[in-house]
Amino acid sequence: MGASDFSNLPHIGEALRRKEDYRFLTGAGNYTDDITLANQSHAVFVRSPHAHAAIKSIDIAEALKMPGVIGIFSGKDIEGKMGGLPCGWLINNPDGTPMKEPMHPILAIKKVRYVGDHVAMVVAETVEQAKNAAEAVVVDYDVLPALVSVADAAKKAGGAVLHDEAPDNQCYKWALGDKAAVDAVFANAAHVTKLDLVNNRLIPNPIEPRVAIGSYSRGTDDYTLYVSNQNPHVERLLMTAFVLGLPEHKVRVIAPDVGGGFGSKIFLYAEDVCLTWAAKQLNRNIKWTAERSECFLSDAHGRDHVSHAEMAMDKDGKFLALRVHTDANLGAYLSTFSTAVPTILYATLLAGQYTTPQIYVEVDAWFTNTAPVDAYRGAGRPEATYLLERLVSRCAWEMKLGQDEIRKRNFISTFPYQTPVALQYDTGDFHACMDKARVLAEVDGFAARKSATEAKGKLRGIGYSSYIEACGIAPSNIAGALGARAGLFECGEIRVHPTGSVTVFTGSHSHGQGHETTFAQVVAARLGIPVENVDVVHGDTGRVPFGMGTYGSRSISVGGAAIMKALDKIETKAKKIAAHLMEASDADIEFANGEFTVKGTDKKIPFGQVALTAYVPHNYPLDKLEPGLNETAFYDPTNFTFPGGTYICEVEVDKQTGEVKVDRFTAVDDFGTIINPMIVEGQVHGGLVQGIGQALLENCVYDNETGQLLTGSFMDYAMPRAGDFPQFKLDTVCTPCTHNPLGTKGCGEAGAIGSPPAVINAVLDALAPLGVKDFDMPASPSRVWEAMQAVAQH
Ligand code: MCN
């Protein structure tokens, strides 16, 4: 079935209410912390209070005697018994040598490398007893100088070196593009616009903290890990193959209801390994629930880039070449995707929506004494979009062109389009998104609104951002060529029951995205059955054949496509059964709207009758047809999907306080075919809130001298609240993806990718009359006020 036929099916494009919401809204959700196993004990982790220190000794003698204590493990107890946490992407330096890949120990062995690093695990009968005993573990540290910023890491400030394997603190150097060609264009350009940018470090903060229960069955020698995680099969693969050396079939990973991940629950974390391993050592089920302060310290953080960007233009503002240098802070250790974020997921997006013929980008990636940085919502693509869209807006100001004009002059308008940074965009309509966004944002009324704001003694600005992202990660062959150590396909199984109802088993994982509804819509539409007759199962390696999980807004376009492929197989087999029942040839059977018909006749039978026959095969040619209607398919896309759009933000800035208020925000996105517009709208809302949160409020700050996390609670780390936002104005343009059977493009990260530059461009537009040309996110009142003061004093 082609994408255009698919988009016309009933249920596709229908704003169905989410099936899963009943259990969430009535308190019947089943999150990991809701699970209590027999024989359950509790773990607490002893964490490093220092950013960088040698461990001289760990004394657990007194702690072991504390009430309720069952066991205590430190690095020495597990040394040699398991491997370190693996990194999923190998990046090579320009000379072909591999990146530095220091051991990421499960529990620190000789050194701790960030505040919150894991030193020991204490297991006791209750959480309180485990906490008390953890406080009695005596660790003697020799404190070393700490490195926090990429600049200090590069300088080895204070002589600090994190890993012997990386004596210069550098993980890799990486480059993409033709440097000589780009330099030559810059040498002759009519105008060059330059910009320095910082993409601030973020802490993910899902509502549900990380939780896990390690469980072991002595009778069968089987392990089960219940964990709040976005990709249980990958978690199991990494844990068995790289760390514990266990046979994969002996480990089941269950990620039940998950209360948000935003990219921070993709990874195999040390806690998950410790709990699984220790369950056997102690013959106890062991639960650990992170406290919020532990999440701040030890969940993988996001972003943290320092960049210099330059655009070469001709006299009319046509982009000729882009040159970028980025220093990326990877934190203390490599996490699962961390090396891919500032390279494959970032540099390849730097063409954006524009025809820039030459692009050269260099990336230096550094180890610092901070929490590992990994794939937070958008992962690399928000960093690319922020850099490019800030630069484009500055180009417009310098070239005295309108913000829409400079973008439109440079938009790609023919597809497929091969960028100079490896990607080939299949479809898009960037002009349509821009035009629609300007109408929806009532740009024509901006001047009047600005005057009204100024009459109140405030400033008003408007900012644009036209983003593109690569979702549906990824074609396995491309990902493999770019260093991925695993394929990135997806798996779907369709089990049609004798009564015609269906259970879908998907390797995608829903932790807020509504897959139980949208995947059911896809199946119901295809089979012509009610949505209520379709159940979607995910998040359990014991039930779902295989899965690569959810990240990179891949679920509908890759997981959904795998389901479509399985449905193709179901349809093929069901047609054979229908042909047998109606005494026709297979080739004459057609299937539509839940009915099988014989071409050119009025013979027809419903899907339910075929389903029943598959399981009650009386008079069935068993030599030719197997009973049952159950099919599994793996889908590996041939390309990424490329959602794109234009966002327009209007802000008011209070000159007295520096407070920025987002007064209007308009987002026009192209997600191809939309399965459920209400769910998509919710996804865009969530993404916008995260992106605007980064632009205005959120900022992870470490003390530069000591490496202590200064924003370690919600008192210091400002999360956005509903009152910080206006009602968003949303609309879509639809250019269906050309290479997946649904025509969909991912929507789960778009808002977080496109919005930060729109906000900052609006703030800078508001402050332009005062002479403020630049500042870094977040545009908090104090920063904006300081920027205004700084120009006032000159
Ligand atoms: N959808 C649709 N039509 C489209 C595209 C998507 O109806 N054209 C629907 C999908 O069927 C799915 C939802 O929208 O129900 C999101 O789909 P998709 O864009 O494929 O993204 P994923 O499901 O793969 O979700 C991943 C993405 C990422 S990478 C992060 S991070 C993220 C996000 O989604 N984390 C989230 N959204 C989140 N939402 C919540 N509530 N919690 C998180 O942790």
CSV table of N, CA, C and O in Angstrom, one decimal, residues 142-197:
chain,number,residue,atom,x,y,z
A,142,ASP,N,41.6,11.7,47.6
A,142,ASP,CA,42.7,12.7,47.4
A,142,ASP,C,42.2,13.6,46.3
A,142,ASP,O,42.1,13.2,45.1
A,143,VAL,N,41.7,14.8,46.7
A,143,VAL,CA,41.0,15.7,45.7
A,143,VAL,C,42.0,16.2,44.7
A,143,VAL,O,43.1,16.7,45.0
A,144,LEU,N,41.6,16.2,43.4
A,144,LEU,CA,42.4,16.6,42.3
A,144,LEU,C,41.7,17.9,41.6
A,144,LEU,O,40.5,18.1,41.8
A,145,PRO,N,42.5,18.6,40.9
A,145,PRO,CA,41.9,19.8,40.2
A,145,PRO,C,40.8,19.4,39.3
A,145,PRO,O,40.9,18.3,38.6
A,146,ALA,N,39.7,20.2,39.2
A,146,ALA,CA,38.5,19.8,38.4
A,146,ALA,C,38.5,20.6,37.1
A,146,ALA,O,38.8,21.8,37.1
A,147,LEU,N,38.0,20.0,36.0
A,147,LEU,CA,37.8,20.7,34.8
A,147,LEU,C,36.4,20.7,34.5
A,147,LEU,O,35.7,19.7,34.5
A,148,VAL,N,35.9,21.9,34.2
A,148,VAL,CA,34.4,22.0,33.9
A,148,VAL,C,34.1,22.4,32.5
A,148,VAL,O,33.3,21.9,31.8
A,149,SER,N,34.9,23.4,32.0
A,149,SER,CA,34.5,24.0,30.7
A,149,SER,C,35.4,23.3,29.6
A,149,SER,O,36.5,22.8,29.9
A,150,VAL,N,35.0,23.4,28.4
A,150,VAL,CA,35.8,22.8,27.3
A,150,VAL,C,37.1,23.6,27.2
A,150,VAL,O,38.2,23.0,26.9
A,151,ALA,N,37.1,24.9,27.5
A,151,ALA,CA,38.3,25.7,27.4
A,151,ALA,C,39.3,25.2,28.4
A,151,ALA,O,40.5,25.0,28.1
A,152,ASP,N,38.9,24.9,29.6
A,152,ASP,CA,39.8,24.4,30.6
A,152,ASP,C,40.3,23.0,30.3
A,152,ASP,O,41.4,22.7,30.6
A,153,ALA,N,39.4,22.2,29.8
A,153,ALA,CA,39.8,20.8,29.4
A,153,ALA,C,40.9,20.9,28.4
A,153,ALA,O,41.9,20.2,28.4
A,154,ALA,N,40.7,21.8,27.4
A,154,ALA,CA,41.7,21.9,26.3
A,154,ALA,C,43.1,22.4,26.8
A,154,ALA,O,44.1,21.9,26.4
A,155,LYS,N,43.0,23.2,27.9
A,155,LYS,CA,44.3,23.8,28.4
A,155,LYS,C,44.8,22.8,29.5
A,155,LYS,O,45.9,23.1,30.0
A,156,LYS,N,44.1,21.8,29.9
A,156,LYS,CA,44.5,20.9,31.0
A,156,LYS,C,44.7,21.8,32.2
A,156,LYS,O,45.7,21.8,32.9
A,157,ALA,N,43.8,22.7,32.5
A,157,ALA,CA,43.9,23.7,33.6
A,157,ALA,C,44.3,23.0,34.9
A,157,ALA,O,43.7,22.0,35.2
A,158,GLY,N,45.3,23.6,35.6
A,158,GLY,CA,45.7,23.0,36.8
A,158,GLY,C,46.4,21.7,36.6
A,158,GLY,O,46.6,20.9,37.6
A,159,GLY,N,46.7,21.3,35.4
A,159,GLY,CA,47.4,20.0,35.1
A,159,GLY,C,46.4,18.9,35.1
A,159,GLY,O,46.9,17.7,35.1
A,160,ALA,N,45.1,19.1,35.2
A,160,ALA,CA,44.2,18.0,35.4
A,160,ALA,C,44.0,17.2,34.1
A,160,ALA,O,43.9,17.7,33.0
A,161,VAL,N,44.1,15.9,34.3
A,161,VAL,CA,43.8,14.9,33.2
A,161,VAL,C,42.8,13.9,33.7
A,161,VAL,O,43.1,13.3,34.7
A,162,LEU,N,41.7,13.7,33.0
A,162,LEU,CA,40.7,12.8,33.5
A,162,LEU,C,41.0,11.4,33.3
A,162,LEU,O,40.9,10.6,34.3
A,163,HIS,N,41.5,11.0,32.1
A,163,HIS,CA,41.7,9.6,31.8
A,163,HIS,C,43.1,9.4,31.3
A,163,HIS,O,43.5,10.2,30.4
A,164,ASP,N,43.8,8.4,31.8
A,164,ASP,CA,45.2,8.2,31.2
A,164,ASP,C,45.1,7.9,29.7
A,164,ASP,O,46.0,8.3,29.0
A,165,GLU,N,44.0,7.3,29.3
A,165,GLU,CA,43.9,7.0,27.9
A,165,GLU,C,43.7,8.2,27.0
A,165,GLU,O,43.9,8.1,25.8
A,166,ALA,N,43.4,9.3,27.6
A,166,ALA,CA,43.2,10.6,26.8
A,166,ALA,C,44.0,11.7,27.5
A,166,ALA,O,43.4,12.5,28.2
A,167,PRO,N,45.3,11.6,27.3
A,167,PRO,CA,46.2,12.5,28.1
A,167,PRO,C,45.9,14.0,27.8
A,167,PRO,O,46.2,14.9,28.7
A,168,ASP,N,45.3,14.3,26.7
A,168,ASP,CA,45.0,15.8,26.4
A,168,ASP,C,43.6,16.1,26.7
A,168,ASP,O,43.1,17.1,26.3
A,169,ASN,N,42.9,15.2,27.3
A,169,ASN,CA,41.4,15.3,27.7
A,169,ASN,C,40.5,15.4,26.4
A,169,ASN,O,39.3,15.7,26.5
A,170,GLN,N,41.1,15.1,25.3
A,170,GLN,CA,40.3,15.1,24.1
A,170,GLN,C,39.8,13.7,23.7
A,170,GLN,O,40.6,12.8,23.6
A,171,CYS,N,38.5,13.6,23.4
A,171,CYS,CA,38.0,12.3,23.0
A,171,CYS,C,38.2,12.1,21.5
A,171,CYS,O,38.7,11.1,21.1
A,172,TYR,N,37.9,13.1,20.7
A,172,TYR,CA,38.2,13.1,19.3
A,172,TYR,C,38.2,14.5,18.7
A,172,TYR,O,37.7,15.4,19.3
A,173,LYS,N,38.7,14.5,17.5
A,173,LYS,CA,38.6,15.7,16.6
A,173,LYS,C,37.9,15.1,15.4
A,173,LYS,O,38.1,14.0,15.0
A,174,TRP,N,37.0,15.9,14.8
A,174,TRP,CA,36.2,15.4,13.7
A,174,TRP,C,35.9,16.5,12.8
A,174,TRP,O,35.8,17.6,13.2
A,175,ALA,N,35.8,16.2,11.5
A,175,ALA,CA,35.6,17.2,10.5
A,175,ALA,C,34.7,16.7,9.4
A,175,ALA,O,34.7,15.5,9.1
A,176,LEU,N,33.9,17.6,8.8
A,176,LEU,CA,33.0,17.2,7.7
A,176,LEU,C,33.1,18.4,6.7
A,176,LEU,O,32.9,19.5,7.1
A,177,GLY,N,33.3,18.0,5.4
A,177,GLY,CA,33.3,19.1,4.4
A,177,GLY,C,34.7,19.3,3.8
A,177,GLY,O,35.6,18.7,4.3
A,178,ASP,N,34.7,20.2,2.8
A,178,ASP,CA,35.9,20.4,2.1
A,178,ASP,C,36.5,21.8,2.6
A,178,ASP,O,36.0,22.8,2.2
A,179,LYS,N,37.5,21.7,3.5
A,179,LYS,CA,38.0,22.9,4.1
A,179,LYS,C,38.6,23.9,3.1
A,179,LYS,O,38.3,25.1,3.1
A,180,ALA,N,39.4,23.3,2.2
A,180,ALA,CA,40.1,24.2,1.2
A,180,ALA,C,39.0,25.0,0.3
A,180,ALA,O,39.1,26.2,0.1
A,181,ALA,N,38.0,24.2,-0.1
A,181,ALA,CA,37.0,24.8,-0.9
A,181,ALA,C,36.2,25.9,-0.2
A,181,ALA,O,36.0,27.0,-0.7
A,182,VAL,N,35.9,25.7,1.1
A,182,VAL,CA,35.2,26.6,1.9
A,182,VAL,C,36.1,27.9,2.1
A,182,VAL,O,35.6,29.0,2.0
A,183,ASP,N,37.3,27.6,2.5
A,183,ASP,CA,38.3,28.8,2.7
A,183,ASP,C,38.4,29.7,1.5
A,183,ASP,O,38.4,30.9,1.6
A,184,ALA,N,38.4,29.0,0.3
A,184,ALA,CA,38.5,29.8,-0.9
A,184,ALA,C,37.3,30.7,-1.2
A,184,ALA,O,37.4,31.8,-1.6
A,185,VAL,N,36.1,30.1,-0.8
A,185,VAL,CA,34.9,31.0,-1.0
A,185,VAL,C,34.9,32.1,0.0
A,185,VAL,O,34.6,33.3,-0.4
A,186,PHE,N,35.3,31.9,1.2
A,186,PHE,CA,35.4,33.0,2.2
A,186,PHE,C,36.4,34.1,1.7
A,186,PHE,O,36.1,35.3,1.9
A,187,ALA,N,37.5,33.7,1.1
A,187,ALA,CA,38.5,34.7,0.7
A,187,ALA,C,37.9,35.7,-0.3
A,187,ALA,O,38.4,36.8,-0.4
A,188,ASN,N,36.9,35.3,-1.1
A,188,ASN,CA,36.3,36.2,-2.1
A,188,ASN,C,34.9,36.7,-1.8
A,188,ASN,O,34.3,37.2,-2.7
A,189,ALA,N,34.4,36.4,-0.6
A,189,ALA,CA,33.0,36.7,-0.4
A,189,ALA,C,32.8,38.2,-0.2
A,189,ALA,O,33.6,38.9,0.3
A,190,ALA,N,31.6,38.7,-0.7
A,190,ALA,CA,31.2,40.1,-0.6
A,190,ALA,C,31.0,40.5,0.9
A,190,ALA,O,31.4,41.6,1.3
A,191,HIS,N,30.5,39.5,1.7
A,191,HIS,CA,30.3,39.8,3.1
A,191,HIS,C,30.4,38.6,3.9
A,191,HIS,O,29.9,37.5,3.5
A,192,VAL,N,31.0,38.7,5.1
A,192,VAL,CA,31.1,37.5,6.0
A,192,VAL,C,30.4,37.9,7.4
A,192,VAL,O,30.8,39.0,7.9
A,193,THR,N,29.5,37.1,7.8
A,193,THR,CA,28.9,37.4,9.1
A,193,THR,C,29.4,36.3,10.1
A,193,THR,O,29.5,35.2,9.8
A,194,LYS,N,29.8,36.8,11.3
A,194,LYS,CA,30.4,35.9,12.3
A,194,LYS,C,29.7,35.9,13.6
A,194,LYS,O,29.1,36.9,14.0
A,195,LEU,N,29.7,34.8,14.3
A,195,LEU,CA,29.0,34.7,15.5
A,195,LEU,C,29.6,33.7,16.4
A,195,LEU,O,30.0,32.6,16.0
A,196,ASP,N,29.7,34.0,17.7
A,196,ASP,CA,30.1,33.0,18.7
A,196,ASP,C,28.9,32.7,19.5
A,196,ASP,O,28.1,33.5,19.9
A,197,LEU,N,28.8,31.4,19.8
A,197,LEU,CA,27.5,30.9,20.5
A,197,LEU,C,27.9,29.9,21.6
A,197,LEU,O,28.8,29.1,21.4
